[in-house]
mmCIF file of C-alpha atoms in Angstrom:
data_model
loop_
_atom_site.group_PDB
_atom_site.id
_atom_site.type_symbol
_atom_site.label_atom_id
_atom_site.label_comp_id
_atom_site.label_asym_id
_atom_site.label_seq_id
_atom_site.Cartn_x
_atom_site.Cartn_y
_atom_site.Cartn_z
ATOM 1 C CA UNK A 1 0.000 0.000 0.000
ATOM 2 C CA UNK A 2 1.463 3.304 -1.051
ATOM 3 C CA UNK A 3 1.673 6.499 0.930
ATOM 4 C CA UNK A 4 -0.621 8.388 -1.453
ATOM 5 C CA UNK A 5 -3.346 5.796 -0.926
ATOM 6 C CA UNK A 6 -3.199 6.125 2.853
ATOM 7 C CA UNK A 7 -3.072 9.926 2.786
ATOM 8 C CA UNK A 8 -5.983 10.141 0.370
ATOM 9 C CA UNK A 9 -7.994 7.611 2.351
ATOM 10 C CA UNK A 10 -7.414 9.446 5.633
ATOM 11 C CA UNK A 11 -8.288 12.787 4.025
ATOM 12 C CA UNK A 12 -11.557 11.532 2.543
ATOM 13 C CA UNK A 13 -12.590 9.687 5.697
ATOM 14 C CA UNK A 14 -11.836 12.687 7.923
ATOM 15 C CA UNK A 15 -13.622 15.046 5.547
ATOM 16 C CA UNK A 16 -16.663 12.783 5.569
ATOM 17 C CA UNK A 17 -16.809 12.758 9.370
ATOM 18 C CA UNK A 18 -16.263 16.529 9.581
ATOM 19 C CA UNK A 19 -19.120 17.161 7.154
ATOM 20 C CA UNK A 20 -21.415 14.909 9.192
ATOM 21 C CA UNK A 21 -20.422 16.722 12.397
ATOM 22 C CA UNK A 22 -21.097 20.120 10.824
ATOM 23 C CA UNK A 23 -24.385 18.984 9.255
ATOM 24 C CA UNK A 24 -25.878 17.263 12.282
ATOM 25 C CA UNK A 25 -26.861 20.436 14.226
ATOM 26 C CA UNK A 26 -28.511 21.793 11.074
ATOM 27 C CA UNK A 27 -30.429 18.570 10.561
ATOM 28 C CA UNK A 28 -31.607 18.597 14.174
ATOM 29 C CA UNK A 29 -32.793 22.209 13.859
ATOM 30 C CA UNK A 30 -30.400 23.478 16.538
ATOM 31 C CA UNK A 31 -29.023 26.392 14.508
ATOM 32 C CA UNK A 32 -31.055 29.584 14.434
ATOM 33 C CA UNK A 33 -31.126 31.816 11.385
ATOM 34 C CA UNK A 34 -27.725 33.495 10.977
ATOM 35 C CA UNK A 35 -25.287 34.700 8.338
ATOM 36 C CA UNK A 36 -22.353 32.443 9.276
ATOM 37 C CA UNK A 37 -23.487 28.833 9.546
ATOM 38 C CA UNK A 38 -25.918 26.907 7.395
ATOM 39 C CA UNK A 39 -27.189 27.098 3.844
ATOM 40 C CA UNK A 40 -27.227 30.854 3.391
ATOM 41 C CA UNK A 41 -29.325 31.368 0.324
ATOM 42 C CA UNK A 42 -31.906 34.086 -0.197
ATOM 43 C CA UNK A 43 -34.893 31.746 0.108
ATOM 44 C CA UNK A 44 -33.698 30.508 3.519
ATOM 45 C CA UNK A 45 -33.803 34.031 4.928
ATOM 46 C CA UNK A 46 -37.407 34.664 3.868
ATOM 47 C CA UNK A 47 -38.784 32.996 7.000
ATOM 48 C CA UNK A 48 -37.732 30.837 9.927
ATOM 49 C CA UNK A 49 -39.795 28.001 8.489
ATOM 50 C CA UNK A 50 -37.798 28.168 5.243
ATOM 51 C CA UNK A 51 -34.530 28.388 7.193
ATOM 52 C CA UNK A 52 -35.209 25.167 9.053
ATOM 53 C CA UNK A 53 -36.690 23.310 6.058
ATOM 54 C CA UNK A 54 -33.837 24.210 3.721
ATOM 55 C CA UNK A 55 -31.090 23.574 6.254
ATOM 56 C CA UNK A 56 -32.586 20.275 7.357
ATOM 57 C CA UNK A 57 -32.872 19.119 3.745
ATOM 58 C CA UNK A 58 -29.347 20.308 2.927
ATOM 59 C CA UNK A 59 -27.850 18.734 6.025
ATOM 60 C CA UNK A 60 -29.517 15.418 5.255
ATOM 61 C CA UNK A 61 -28.147 15.502 1.701
ATOM 62 C CA UNK A 62 -24.684 16.499 2.946
ATOM 63 C CA UNK A 63 -24.632 13.662 5.475
ATOM 64 C CA UNK A 64 -25.695 11.139 2.831
ATOM 65 C CA UNK A 65 -22.928 12.240 0.490
ATOM 66 C CA UNK A 66 -20.463 12.260 3.396
ATOM 67 C CA UNK A 67 -21.091 8.548 3.802
ATOM 68 C CA UNK A 68 -20.066 8.176 0.155
ATOM 69 C CA UNK A 69 -16.827 10.032 0.944
ATOM 70 C CA UNK A 70 -16.052 7.692 3.835
ATOM 71 C CA UNK A 71 -16.775 4.583 1.747
ATOM 72 C CA UNK A 72 -14.598 5.825 -1.105
ATOM 73 C CA UNK A 73 -11.895 6.740 1.410
ATOM 74 C CA UNK A 74 -11.871 3.173 2.668
ATOM 75 C CA UNK A 75 -11.860 1.876 -0.916
ATOM 76 C CA UNK A 76 -8.776 4.013 -1.650
ATOM 77 C CA UNK A 77 -6.825 1.695 0.615
ATOM 78 C CA UNK A 78 -7.527 -1.171 -1.772
ATOM 79 C CA UNK A 79 -7.296 0.322 -5.267
ATOM 80 C CA UNK A 80 -4.194 0.846 -7.342
ATOM 81 C CA UNK A 81 -2.427 4.111 -6.597
ATOM 82 C CA UNK A 82 -2.685 5.335 -10.197
ATOM 83 C CA UNK A 83 -6.468 5.623 -9.711
ATOM 84 C CA UNK A 84 -6.529 7.060 -6.196
ATOM 85 C CA UNK A 85 -6.126 10.718 -7.144
ATOM 86 C CA UNK A 86 -8.654 10.408 -9.952
ATOM 87 C CA UNK A 87 -11.186 8.886 -7.567
ATOM 88 C CA UNK A 88 -10.409 11.479 -4.883
ATOM 89 C CA UNK A 89 -10.917 14.384 -7.268
ATOM 90 C CA UNK A 90 -14.217 12.974 -8.452
ATOM 91 C CA UNK A 91 -15.268 12.539 -4.827
ATOM 92 C CA UNK A 92 -15.052 16.236 -4.187
ATOM 93 C CA UNK A 93 -18.131 16.479 -6.377
ATOM 94 C CA UNK A 94 -19.900 14.907 -3.418
ATOM 95 C CA UNK A 95 -19.551 18.260 -1.701
ATOM 96 C CA UNK A 96 -21.037 20.189 -4.616
ATOM 97 C CA UNK A 97 -23.914 17.812 -5.322
ATOM 98 C CA UNK A 98 -25.747 18.307 -1.992
ATOM 99 C CA UNK A 99 -25.319 22.063 -2.317
ATOM 100 C CA UNK A 100 -26.939 21.978 -5.760
ATOM 101 C CA UNK A 101 -29.680 19.659 -4.488
ATOM 102 C CA UNK A 102 -30.421 22.089 -1.660
ATOM 103 C CA UNK A 103 -30.623 25.079 -3.988
ATOM 104 C CA UNK A 104 -33.038 23.173 -6.245
ATOM 105 C CA UNK A 105 -35.098 22.166 -3.211
ATOM 106 C CA UNK A 106 -35.237 25.782 -2.040
ATOM 107 C CA UNK A 107 -36.605 26.865 -5.413
ATOM 108 C CA UNK A 108 -39.500 24.415 -5.005
ATOM 109 C CA UNK A 109 -40.697 25.756 -1.654
#
């Protein structure tokens, strides 16, 4: 097992757990409307109801995609090193996808 595999795996796994930790308070509705933490899009600031709906949806999506990051991180320990960086770069889309999903959800409400 090469060093790049281990480093990439640790990075993806840690990132996945950090995203879950950051998303969990939003999912549980513990974060009041603010300009620093949460999905800060115009629609979320229209009402408290929107704030909690949008942030709960976004946090749920972010946590789901974080699980993908952790699984891929573990898989990086077992794939050939020539593919690890390709897989890792593609995985960073798993951060953008839940953001886009949340914006689309916000447009529906």
